[in-house]
mmCIF file of C-alpha atoms and ligand atoms in Angstrom:
data_model
loop_
_atom_site.group_PDB
_atom_site.id
_atom_site.type_symbol
_atom_site.label_atom_id
_atom_site.label_comp_id
_atom_site.label_asym_id
_atom_site.label_seq_id
_atom_site.Cartn_x
_atom_site.Cartn_y
_atom_site.Cartn_z
ATOM 1 C CA UNK A 20 -27.921 6.335 3.599
ATOM 2 C CA UNK A 21 -29.071 3.048 5.035
ATOM 3 C CA UNK A 22 -27.919 -0.542 4.089
ATOM 4 C CA UNK A 23 -31.542 -1.316 2.535
ATOM 5 C CA UNK A 24 -31.652 -4.813 3.552
ATOM 6 C CA UNK A 25 -31.339 -7.273 6.445
ATOM 7 C CA UNK A 26 -27.965 -8.509 5.199
ATOM 8 C CA UNK A 27 -25.260 -7.470 7.940
ATOM 9 C CA UNK A 28 -22.816 -4.821 6.174
ATOM 10 C CA UNK A 29 -19.735 -4.171 7.051
ATOM 11 C CA UNK A 30 -18.104 -0.763 6.042
ATOM 12 C CA UNK A 31 -14.379 -1.041 5.056
ATOM 13 C CA UNK A 32 -12.323 2.358 4.840
ATOM 14 C CA UNK A 33 -9.373 1.750 2.564
ATOM 15 C CA UNK A 34 -8.793 -0.075 -0.798
ATOM 16 C CA UNK A 35 -5.694 -1.273 -0.398
ATOM 17 C CA UNK A 36 -4.226 -4.878 -0.174
ATOM 18 C CA UNK A 37 -5.858 -5.125 3.456
ATOM 19 C CA UNK A 38 -9.415 -3.734 2.825
ATOM 20 C CA UNK A 39 -9.666 -5.482 -0.193
ATOM 21 C CA UNK A 40 -8.775 -8.931 0.788
ATOM 22 C CA UNK A 41 -11.067 -8.468 3.922
ATOM 23 C CA UNK A 42 -13.739 -7.444 1.788
ATOM 24 C CA UNK A 43 -13.519 -10.289 -0.444
ATOM 25 C CA UNK A 44 -13.326 -12.816 2.744
ATOM 26 C CA UNK A 45 -16.502 -11.375 4.205
ATOM 27 C CA UNK A 46 -18.478 -11.262 0.966
ATOM 28 C CA UNK A 47 -17.420 -14.909 0.740
ATOM 29 C CA UNK A 48 -19.092 -15.333 4.292
ATOM 30 C CA UNK A 49 -21.962 -13.941 3.226
ATOM 31 C CA UNK A 50 -21.408 -10.489 4.433
ATOM 32 C CA UNK A 51 -22.309 -7.324 2.678
ATOM 33 C CA UNK A 52 -19.480 -5.017 2.677
ATOM 34 C CA UNK A 53 -18.796 -1.283 1.190
ATOM 35 C CA UNK A 54 -15.006 -0.152 0.766
ATOM 36 C CA UNK A 55 -14.415 3.516 0.469
ATOM 37 C CA UNK A 56 -11.362 5.035 -0.752
ATOM 38 C CA UNK A 57 -10.700 8.389 -0.673
ATOM 39 C CA UNK A 58 -7.892 8.200 -3.504
ATOM 40 C CA UNK A 59 -9.533 8.316 -7.206
ATOM 41 C CA UNK A 60 -7.777 4.466 -7.718
ATOM 42 C CA UNK A 61 -8.026 1.423 -5.733
ATOM 43 C CA UNK A 62 -4.671 -0.088 -4.262
ATOM 44 C CA UNK A 63 -3.034 2.436 -1.877
ATOM 45 C CA UNK A 64 0.309 2.112 -1.929
ATOM 46 C CA UNK A 65 0.255 -0.695 -4.410
ATOM 47 C CA UNK A 66 0.187 1.935 -7.123
ATOM 48 C CA UNK A 67 1.036 2.015 -10.853
ATOM 49 C CA UNK A 68 1.149 5.356 -12.744
ATOM 50 C CA UNK A 69 1.580 6.380 -16.290
ATOM 51 C CA UNK A 70 3.028 9.189 -18.217
ATOM 52 C CA UNK A 71 4.087 10.044 -21.649
ATOM 53 C CA UNK A 72 4.557 6.208 -22.721
ATOM 54 C CA UNK A 73 6.242 5.288 -19.670
ATOM 55 C CA UNK A 74 4.624 2.842 -16.940
ATOM 56 C CA UNK A 75 5.927 3.355 -13.337
ATOM 57 C CA UNK A 76 5.184 1.479 -10.250
ATOM 58 C CA UNK A 77 5.561 4.423 -7.788
ATOM 59 C CA UNK A 78 4.670 2.651 -4.394
ATOM 60 C CA UNK A 79 5.466 -1.187 -3.590
ATOM 61 C CA UNK A 80 7.718 -2.784 -5.957
ATOM 62 C CA UNK A 81 7.450 -6.327 -5.362
ATOM 63 C CA UNK A 82 6.389 -8.795 -2.884
ATOM 64 C CA UNK A 83 7.736 -11.991 -1.306
ATOM 65 C CA UNK A 84 5.757 -14.680 0.316
ATOM 66 C CA UNK A 85 6.567 -16.883 3.486
ATOM 67 C CA UNK A 86 2.954 -17.849 5.095
ATOM 68 C CA UNK A 87 1.432 -20.782 3.613
ATOM 69 C CA UNK A 88 -2.040 -18.905 3.413
ATOM 70 C CA UNK A 89 -0.691 -16.002 1.458
ATOM 71 C CA UNK A 90 1.346 -18.286 -0.904
ATOM 72 C CA UNK A 91 -2.318 -20.265 -1.882
ATOM 73 C CA UNK A 92 -3.538 -16.876 -2.857
ATOM 74 C CA UNK A 93 -0.273 -15.969 -4.803
ATOM 75 C CA UNK A 94 -0.332 -19.283 -6.307
ATOM 76 C CA UNK A 95 -4.195 -18.170 -7.736
ATOM 77 C CA UNK A 96 -3.069 -14.990 -8.706
ATOM 78 C CA UNK A 97 -0.419 -16.123 -10.915
ATOM 79 C CA UNK A 98 -2.704 -18.798 -12.720
ATOM 80 C CA UNK A 99 -5.081 -16.063 -13.090
ATOM 81 C CA UNK A 100 -2.195 -14.157 -14.941
ATOM 82 C CA UNK A 101 -2.478 -11.120 -12.468
ATOM 83 C CA UNK A 102 1.041 -11.809 -10.927
ATOM 84 C CA UNK A 103 4.218 -13.646 -12.351
ATOM 85 C CA UNK A 104 7.890 -13.823 -10.520
ATOM 86 C CA UNK A 105 10.359 -10.938 -11.218
ATOM 87 C CA UNK A 106 13.303 -11.901 -10.021
ATOM 88 C CA UNK A 107 15.127 -14.115 -7.189
ATOM 89 C CA UNK A 108 17.251 -10.917 -6.205
ATOM 90 C CA UNK A 109 18.152 -7.601 -7.136
ATOM 91 C CA UNK A 110 21.497 -5.976 -8.117
ATOM 92 C CA UNK A 111 23.850 -4.557 -5.710
ATOM 93 C CA UNK A 112 24.701 -0.709 -5.655
ATOM 94 C CA UNK A 113 28.227 -2.036 -7.402
ATOM 95 C CA UNK A 114 26.299 -3.546 -10.425
ATOM 96 C CA UNK A 115 27.114 -7.251 -8.891
ATOM 97 C CA UNK A 116 24.012 -9.494 -8.686
ATOM 98 C CA UNK A 117 22.431 -10.337 -5.785
ATOM 99 C CA UNK A 118 20.299 -13.732 -6.313
ATOM 100 C CA UNK A 119 19.135 -15.361 -3.238
ATOM 101 C CA UNK A 120 16.719 -18.056 -4.526
ATOM 102 C CA UNK A 121 13.613 -16.311 -2.996
ATOM 103 C CA UNK A 122 11.173 -15.375 -5.340
ATOM 104 C CA UNK A 123 10.151 -11.728 -5.955
ATOM 105 C CA UNK A 124 6.717 -11.327 -7.463
ATOM 106 C CA UNK A 125 5.131 -8.340 -9.482
ATOM 107 C CA UNK A 126 1.752 -7.530 -10.656
ATOM 108 C CA UNK A 127 1.138 -7.885 -14.307
ATOM 109 C CA UNK A 128 1.107 -4.630 -16.045
ATOM 110 C CA UNK A 129 2.184 -2.880 -12.666
ATOM 111 C CA UNK A 130 1.526 -3.344 -9.053
ATOM 112 C CA UNK A 131 -1.789 -2.022 -9.496
ATOM 113 C CA UNK A 132 -3.000 -4.981 -11.335
ATOM 114 C CA UNK A 133 -3.528 -6.814 -7.867
ATOM 115 C CA UNK A 134 -5.640 -4.433 -5.939
ATOM 116 C CA UNK A 135 -7.938 -3.870 -9.466
ATOM 117 C CA UNK A 136 -8.192 -7.627 -9.639
ATOM 118 C CA UNK A 137 -9.078 -7.943 -5.833
ATOM 119 C CA UNK A 138 -11.813 -5.127 -6.233
ATOM 120 C CA UNK A 139 -13.660 -6.939 -9.320
ATOM 121 C CA UNK A 140 -17.067 -7.754 -8.034
ATOM 122 C CA UNK A 141 -16.764 -5.611 -5.228
ATOM 123 C CA UNK A 142 -18.930 -2.689 -3.901
ATOM 124 C CA UNK A 143 -15.748 -0.115 -3.888
ATOM 125 C CA UNK A 144 -16.217 3.266 -4.054
ATOM 126 C CA UNK A 145 -13.513 5.437 -4.474
ATOM 127 C CA UNK A 146 -12.722 9.277 -4.215
ATOM 128 C CA UNK A 147 -14.764 9.061 -1.194
ATOM 129 C CA UNK A 148 -13.121 10.149 2.107
ATOM 130 C CA UNK A 149 -14.531 8.760 5.048
ATOM 131 C CA UNK A 150 -14.306 12.051 7.638
ATOM 132 C CA UNK A 151 -15.527 10.566 11.120
ATOM 133 C CA UNK A 152 -16.916 7.457 12.411
ATOM 134 C CA UNK A 153 -19.519 7.395 15.194
ATOM 135 C CA UNK A 154 -21.146 4.776 17.348
ATOM 136 C CA UNK A 155 -24.715 5.130 17.831
ATOM 137 C CA UNK A 156 -27.735 2.587 18.711
ATOM 138 C CA UNK A 157 -25.696 -0.255 18.273
ATOM 139 C CA UNK A 158 -24.231 0.391 14.962
ATOM 140 C CA UNK A 159 -21.430 2.505 13.398
ATOM 141 C CA UNK A 160 -22.358 5.582 11.479
ATOM 142 C CA UNK A 161 -19.774 6.497 9.008
ATOM 143 C CA UNK A 162 -19.842 9.705 7.836
ATOM 144 C CA UNK A 163 -18.487 10.967 4.302
ATOM 145 C CA UNK A 164 -17.445 14.422 3.376
ATOM 146 C CA UNK A 165 -19.837 16.591 2.153
ATOM 147 C CA UNK A 166 -22.079 13.671 1.752
ATOM 148 C CA UNK A 167 -24.293 11.013 3.411
ATOM 149 C CA UNK A 168 -24.019 8.536 6.455
ATOM 150 C CA UNK A 169 -23.951 5.100 5.949
ATOM 151 C CA UNK A 170 -24.993 3.090 9.112
ATOM 152 C CA UNK A 171 -22.955 -0.492 9.688
ATOM 153 C CA UNK A 172 -23.380 -3.403 11.394
ATOM 154 C CA UNK A 173 -19.513 -3.311 11.462
ATOM 155 C CA UNK A 174 -16.213 -1.159 10.663
ATOM 156 C CA UNK A 175 -12.962 -2.208 9.384
ATOM 157 C CA UNK A 176 -10.563 0.973 9.416
ATOM 158 C CA UNK A 177 -7.209 0.412 7.472
ATOM 159 C CA UNK A 178 -6.128 3.836 7.001
ATOM 160 C CA UNK A 179 -2.642 4.974 8.419
ATOM 161 C CA UNK A 180 -3.073 4.576 12.320
ATOM 162 C CA UNK A 181 -2.836 8.570 12.863
ATOM 163 C CA UNK A 182 -5.546 8.883 10.431
ATOM 164 C CA UNK A 183 -7.418 5.715 11.756
ATOM 165 C CA UNK A 184 -7.368 7.611 15.241
ATOM 166 C CA UNK A 185 -8.324 11.043 13.820
ATOM 167 C CA UNK A 186 -11.646 9.072 12.176
ATOM 168 C CA UNK A 187 -12.573 7.990 15.677
ATOM 169 C CA UNK A 188 -12.056 10.902 17.574
ATOM 170 C CA UNK A 189 -13.937 13.306 15.184
ATOM 171 C CA UNK A 190 -16.921 11.018 15.694
ATOM 172 C CA UNK A 191 -16.222 11.432 19.431
ATOM 173 C CA UNK A 192 -15.981 7.666 20.007
ATOM 174 C CA UNK A 193 -13.628 6.963 23.239
ATOM 175 C CA UNK A 194 -11.241 4.129 22.138
ATOM 176 C CA UNK A 195 -10.208 1.957 24.787
ATOM 177 C CA UNK A 196 -6.961 3.341 26.336
ATOM 178 C CA UNK A 197 -4.806 0.398 25.037
ATOM 179 C CA UNK A 198 -6.123 0.429 21.521
ATOM 180 C CA UNK A 199 -5.372 4.304 21.316
ATOM 181 C CA UNK A 200 -2.074 3.546 22.581
ATOM 182 C CA UNK A 201 -1.314 0.947 19.933
ATOM 183 C CA UNK A 202 -2.306 3.194 17.354
ATOM 184 C CA UNK A 203 -0.739 6.161 18.632
ATOM 185 C CA UNK A 204 2.904 4.105 18.938
ATOM 186 C CA UNK A 205 2.581 3.397 15.039
ATOM 187 C CA UNK A 206 5.197 5.593 13.236
ATOM 188 C CA UNK A 207 5.671 5.478 9.677
ATOM 189 C CA UNK A 208 8.945 6.102 7.397
ATOM 190 C CA UNK A 209 8.476 8.583 4.570
ATOM 191 C CA UNK A 210 9.560 8.094 1.006
ATOM 192 C CA UNK A 211 9.991 10.593 -1.515
ATOM 193 C CA UNK A 212 9.739 8.834 -5.145
ATOM 194 C CA UNK A 213 11.167 10.295 -8.292
ATOM 195 C CA UNK A 214 9.919 8.944 -11.769
ATOM 196 C CA UNK A 215 11.989 9.409 -14.480
ATOM 197 C CA UNK A 216 10.979 9.158 -18.246
ATOM 198 C CA UNK A 217 13.998 8.492 -20.331
ATOM 199 C CA UNK A 218 14.886 9.045 -24.085
ATOM 200 C CA UNK A 219 16.771 5.766 -24.594
ATOM 201 C CA UNK A 220 17.676 2.585 -22.589
ATOM 202 C CA UNK A 221 19.167 3.083 -19.300
ATOM 203 C CA UNK A 222 22.170 1.256 -17.521
ATOM 204 C CA UNK A 223 20.093 -0.360 -14.679
ATOM 205 C CA UNK A 224 21.290 -3.874 -14.850
ATOM 206 C CA UNK A 225 19.290 -7.263 -14.782
ATOM 207 C CA UNK A 226 16.920 -7.752 -13.568
ATOM 208 C CA UNK A 227 15.749 -4.110 -13.703
ATOM 209 C CA UNK A 228 16.282 -3.465 -9.783
ATOM 210 C CA UNK A 229 18.926 -2.178 -7.747
ATOM 211 C CA UNK A 230 18.711 -2.417 -3.919
ATOM 212 C CA UNK A 231 20.715 0.179 -1.881
ATOM 213 C CA UNK A 232 19.237 -0.985 1.485
ATOM 214 C CA UNK A 233 20.510 -3.592 3.749
ATOM 215 C CA UNK A 234 24.528 -4.935 4.149
ATOM 216 C CA UNK A 235 26.877 -2.173 3.229
ATOM 217 C CA UNK A 236 24.577 -0.297 1.202
ATOM 218 C CA UNK A 237 23.349 2.465 3.475
ATOM 219 C CA UNK A 238 20.074 3.166 1.603
ATOM 220 C CA UNK A 239 20.562 6.930 1.628
ATOM 221 C CA UNK A 240 19.839 9.113 0.027
ATOM 222 C CA UNK A 241 18.702 6.137 -2.229
ATOM 223 C CA UNK A 242 17.066 3.262 -1.088
ATOM 224 C CA UNK A 243 15.903 1.442 -4.497
ATOM 225 C CA UNK A 244 15.961 1.861 -8.154
ATOM 226 C CA UNK A 245 14.029 0.163 -10.552
ATOM 227 C CA UNK A 246 13.852 0.139 -14.737
ATOM 228 C CA UNK A 247 10.335 -0.562 -15.137
ATOM 229 C CA UNK A 248 10.783 -1.767 -18.890
ATOM 230 C CA UNK A 249 13.371 -4.164 -17.513
ATOM 231 C CA UNK A 250 10.940 -4.899 -14.930
ATOM 232 C CA UNK A 251 8.094 -5.991 -17.980
ATOM 233 C CA UNK A 252 5.755 -3.303 -17.166
ATOM 234 C CA UNK A 253 6.555 -0.486 -19.416
ATOM 235 C CA UNK A 254 7.007 -1.887 -23.099
ATOM 236 C CA UNK A 255 7.227 1.480 -24.906
ATOM 237 C CA UNK A 256 9.571 3.576 -22.745
ATOM 238 C CA UNK A 257 12.578 3.188 -20.484
ATOM 239 C CA UNK A 258 10.826 4.421 -17.226
ATOM 240 C CA UNK A 259 12.794 4.674 -13.805
ATOM 241 C CA UNK A 260 11.633 4.684 -10.593
ATOM 242 C CA UNK A 261 13.769 6.006 -7.550
ATOM 243 C CA UNK A 262 12.870 5.727 -4.116
ATOM 244 C CA UNK A 263 14.907 8.091 -1.575
ATOM 245 C CA UNK A 264 15.964 6.504 1.797
ATOM 246 C CA UNK A 265 13.868 7.336 5.250
ATOM 247 C CA UNK A 266 16.117 9.852 6.140
ATOM 248 C CA UNK A 267 16.726 11.797 3.113
ATOM 249 C CA UNK A 268 12.985 11.671 2.709
ATOM 250 C CA UNK A 269 12.384 13.074 6.061
ATOM 251 C CA UNK A 270 15.111 15.744 6.000
ATOM 252 C CA UNK A 271 13.957 17.119 2.398
ATOM 253 C CA UNK A 272 10.373 16.328 2.524
ATOM 254 C CA UNK A 273 9.629 20.325 1.810
ATOM 255 C CA UNK A 274 12.382 21.206 -0.721
ATOM 256 C CA UNK A 275 11.066 21.926 -4.025
ATOM 257 C CA UNK A 276 10.472 19.069 -6.711
ATOM 258 C CA UNK A 277 13.280 20.282 -8.869
ATOM 259 C CA UNK A 278 15.764 20.315 -5.549
ATOM 260 C CA UNK A 279 14.946 16.572 -4.932
ATOM 261 C CA UNK A 280 15.127 15.443 -8.360
ATOM 262 C CA UNK A 281 18.260 16.998 -8.938
ATOM 263 C CA UNK A 282 19.755 15.106 -6.132
ATOM 264 C CA UNK A 283 18.309 11.850 -6.557
ATOM 265 C CA UNK A 284 19.124 11.440 -9.965
ATOM 266 C CA UNK A 285 22.516 12.694 -9.538
ATOM 267 C CA UNK A 286 23.155 9.562 -7.127
ATOM 268 C CA UNK A 287 22.081 6.998 -9.633
ATOM 269 C CA UNK A 288 23.107 9.058 -12.692
ATOM 270 C CA UNK A 289 25.791 6.056 -13.619
ATOM 271 C CA UNK A 290 22.730 3.776 -13.850
ATOM 272 C CA UNK A 291 20.615 6.695 -15.954
ATOM 273 C CA UNK A 292 22.477 6.367 -18.888
ATOM 274 C CA UNK A 293 20.224 8.535 -21.189
ATOM 275 C CA UNK A 294 18.509 12.018 -21.446
ATOM 276 C CA UNK A 295 15.604 12.245 -18.925
ATOM 277 C CA UNK A 296 12.625 13.366 -21.057
ATOM 278 C CA UNK A 297 10.184 13.908 -18.113
ATOM 279 C CA UNK A 298 10.205 13.545 -14.581
ATOM 280 C CA UNK A 299 7.510 13.679 -11.928
ATOM 281 C CA UNK A 300 7.582 13.203 -7.886
ATOM 282 C CA UNK A 301 5.475 11.465 -5.354
ATOM 283 C CA UNK A 302 5.676 11.754 -1.567
ATOM 284 C CA UNK A 303 4.372 9.300 0.566
ATOM 285 C CA UNK A 304 3.790 10.672 3.899
ATOM 286 C CA UNK A 305 2.742 7.162 5.299
ATOM 287 C CA UNK A 306 5.504 4.815 3.629
ATOM 288 C CA UNK A 307 6.228 1.693 5.913
ATOM 289 C CA UNK A 308 5.611 1.249 9.189
ATOM 290 C CA UNK A 309 8.813 1.125 11.441
ATOM 291 C CA UNK A 310 7.825 -1.248 13.843
ATOM 292 C CA UNK A 311 4.446 -2.993 13.446
ATOM 293 C CA UNK A 312 2.121 -4.102 16.008
ATOM 294 C CA UNK A 313 2.382 -7.785 16.933
ATOM 295 C CA UNK A 314 -0.806 -8.608 16.262
ATOM 296 C CA UNK A 315 -2.209 -9.099 12.794
ATOM 297 C CA UNK A 316 -5.330 -6.593 13.883
ATOM 298 C CA UNK A 317 -6.522 -4.808 16.685
ATOM 299 C CA UNK A 318 -10.400 -5.449 17.923
ATOM 300 C CA UNK A 319 -11.345 -2.056 19.555
ATOM 301 C CA UNK A 320 -15.134 -2.952 19.863
ATOM 302 C CA UNK A 321 -17.107 -6.559 19.643
ATOM 303 C CA UNK A 322 -20.486 -4.775 19.688
ATOM 304 C CA UNK A 323 -20.898 -3.843 17.151
ATOM 305 C CA UNK A 324 -17.430 -4.715 16.245
ATOM 306 C CA UNK A 325 -14.541 -1.854 15.206
ATOM 307 C CA UNK A 326 -11.462 -3.579 13.838
ATOM 308 C CA UNK A 327 -8.239 -1.862 12.960
ATOM 309 C CA UNK A 328 -6.215 -3.534 9.958
ATOM 310 C CA UNK A 329 -3.153 -2.793 7.482
ATOM 311 C CA UNK A 330 0.445 -3.366 7.192
ATOM 312 C CA UNK A 331 0.969 -1.361 10.569
ATOM 313 C CA UNK A 332 -0.329 -4.868 12.249
ATOM 314 C CA UNK A 333 1.331 -8.306 12.299
ATOM 315 C CA UNK A 334 4.230 -8.768 9.310
ATOM 316 C CA UNK A 335 4.355 -4.871 7.466
ATOM 317 C CA UNK A 336 4.773 -4.996 3.975
ATOM 318 C CA UNK A 337 2.309 -6.352 1.242
ATOM 319 C CA UNK A 338 2.219 -9.995 2.867
ATOM 320 C CA UNK A 339 1.919 -8.571 6.219
ATOM 321 C CA UNK A 340 -1.195 -6.292 4.909
ATOM 322 C CA UNK A 341 -2.851 -9.110 3.276
ATOM 323 C CA UNK A 342 -2.548 -11.424 6.447
ATOM 324 C CA UNK A 343 -3.814 -8.455 8.607
ATOM 325 C CA UNK A 344 -6.840 -8.172 6.246
ATOM 326 C CA UNK A 345 -7.714 -11.476 6.544
ATOM 327 C CA UNK A 346 -7.231 -11.745 10.462
ATOM 328 C CA UNK A 347 -9.955 -8.829 10.326
ATOM 329 C CA UNK A 348 -12.257 -10.384 8.228
ATOM 330 C CA UNK A 349 -12.287 -13.736 10.450
ATOM 331 C CA UNK A 350 -12.709 -11.406 13.675
ATOM 332 C CA UNK A 351 -15.684 -9.607 12.071
ATOM 333 C CA UNK A 352 -17.493 -12.936 10.730
ATOM 334 C CA UNK A 353 -17.245 -14.209 14.204
ATOM 335 C CA UNK A 354 -18.554 -11.503 15.762
ATOM 336 C CA UNK A 355 -21.449 -10.623 13.167
ATOM 337 C CA UNK A 356 -22.697 -14.519 13.279
HETATM 338 C C1 FAD B 424 7.367 3.541 -1.600
HETATM 339 C C2 FAD B 424 6.728 2.397 -1.144
HETATM 340 C C3 FAD B 424 7.904 1.534 -1.359
HETATM 341 C C4 FAD B 424 6.913 0.084 -0.996
HETATM 342 N N1 FAD B 424 7.919 -1.215 -1.200
HETATM 343 C C5 FAD B 424 7.454 -2.278 -0.914
HETATM 344 C C6 FAD B 424 7.975 -3.375 -1.348
HETATM 345 O O1 FAD B 424 8.888 -3.194 -2.583
HETATM 346 N N2 FAD B 424 7.429 -4.513 -1.066
HETATM 347 C C7 FAD B 424 6.472 -4.748 -0.145
HETATM 348 O O2 FAD B 424 5.887 -5.760 0.419
HETATM 349 N N3 FAD B 424 5.598 -3.617 0.523
HETATM 350 C C8 FAD B 424 6.178 -2.238 -0.022
HETATM 351 N N4 FAD B 424 5.573 -1.439 0.398
HETATM 352 C C9 FAD B 424 4.577 -1.278 1.474
HETATM 353 C C10 FAD B 424 3.353 -2.109 0.867
HETATM 354 O O3 FAD B 424 2.918 -1.071 -0.094
HETATM 355 C C11 FAD B 424 2.188 -1.708 2.185
HETATM 356 O O4 FAD B 424 2.677 -2.653 3.098
HETATM 357 C C12 FAD B 424 0.831 -2.133 1.502
HETATM 358 O O5 FAD B 424 0.364 -1.755 0.387
HETATM 359 C C13 FAD B 424 -0.415 -1.518 2.658
HETATM 360 O O6 FAD B 424 -1.426 -2.173 2.325
HETATM 361 P P1 FAD B 424 -2.738 -1.511 3.355
HETATM 362 O O7 FAD B 424 -3.961 -1.993 3.017
HETATM 363 O O8 FAD B 424 -2.179 -1.846 4.845
HETATM 364 O O9 FAD B 424 -2.587 -0.009 2.837
HETATM 365 P P2 FAD B 424 -2.989 1.069 1.840
HETATM 366 O O10 FAD B 424 -2.332 0.454 0.711
HETATM 367 O O11 FAD B 424 -2.176 2.230 2.213
HETATM 368 O O12 FAD B 424 -4.479 1.620 1.903
HETATM 369 C C14 FAD B 424 -4.987 2.095 2.650
HETATM 370 C C15 FAD B 424 -6.195 2.862 1.853
HETATM 371 O O13 FAD B 424 -7.116 3.842 2.885
HETATM 372 C C16 FAD B 424 -6.986 5.043 2.134
HETATM 373 N N5 FAD B 424 -7.769 5.985 3.227
HETATM 374 C C17 FAD B 424 -6.855 6.469 4.158
HETATM 375 N N6 FAD B 424 -7.633 7.402 4.788
HETATM 376 C C18 FAD B 424 -9.241 7.322 4.270
HETATM 377 C C19 FAD B 424 -10.154 7.778 4.727
HETATM 378 N N7 FAD B 424 -10.273 8.828 5.529
HETATM 379 N N8 FAD B 424 -11.276 7.570 3.754
HETATM 380 C C20 FAD B 424 -11.345 6.924 2.797
HETATM 381 N N9 FAD B 424 -9.845 6.462 2.482
HETATM 382 C C21 FAD B 424 -9.007 6.349 3.235
HETATM 383 C C22 FAD B 424 -6.178 5.301 1.074
HETATM 384 O O14 FAD B 424 -6.191 5.978 0.151
HETATM 385 C C23 FAD B 424 -5.523 3.682 0.850
HETATM 386 O O15 FAD B 424 -5.962 3.530 -0.583
HETATM 387 C C24 FAD B 424 6.075 0.072 0.279
HETATM 388 C C25 FAD B 424 5.071 0.878 0.170
HETATM 389 C C26 FAD B 424 5.631 2.556 -0.263
HETATM 390 C C27 FAD B 424 5.088 3.405 -0.056
#
């Protein structure tokens, strides 16, 4: 498959926050983009799932804003009814409220509403796994699993860094030593999420989130507890999300779902308050980078451009991923003109 046009084409691997924002920015600059994601839905770790009559944010729970550029984007999303302020702090494990005045934002209807909004009008192809990328004749050849090859003028890779290195290695491209070392240095915590649909109301205090991490809460075995009905995204049913801490997640990664559900629900039983009607688990192998790379993105090649971005660069979390996507798009735009 060729790009079929004289317009410059940038292929983006990953339709999470970083990849989608980069695609929108490049499109505004007149550069064509195709975004590939191996998942069935866009959003990556900004994920909302449904079962029974419950709606659950199972990955990222909320986000904060520090940077003025990101603040402008968030203000626009607010005016478009895509995001809302959830709270100005969360409860502590002892049930007391810990308001600090800083807004915490959520997607309206769930966190996935934000990437879904960002993907509108873009050429995003889901359920397509990129298996290798190859440098050939002044282009990037992007190989899909069992599928065609796309020839691109520029390539942006936003998958977890270990997977990004594997894509380039599979295509036989020798990454510069410092770039490879920077990518290989990035480690991620794991997170086991338990999602429980309740028969009645929970005892999770306002505003529907309990933060076990930080201060005197060790964050183990439970890091975070949310009640998605109180959060405002699960109107029909009380639906709780439990995130295990990084140590528990690592040590219990291979245990059965029943075992982790029993341990984690047992740890928060005072807040559960009602019978659990149905339960699911989700394992996030690449949950959050332990120590992001200091630069907002990594330019591995200039002609043709190869750039790595995502929350492993710059500032971590959703805001860091957004800023990384913007920075990567700016590099690619400059290199393609
Ligand atoms: C459990 C959990 C809780 C979190 N809580 C918060 C929070 O409360 N606040 C906050 O700010 N952040 C939180 N985060 C972090 C936040 O979700 C991420 O920082 C952010 O969403 C990362 O965006 P990204 O674009 O860098 O990567 P991702 O969202 O991971 O996107 C990368 C995409 O690449 C795709 N991909 C990978 N390999 C391939 C391939 N070979 N071919 C095609 N596609 C591929 C993946 O399917 C994925 O969709 C949390 C994350 C997790 C997992």
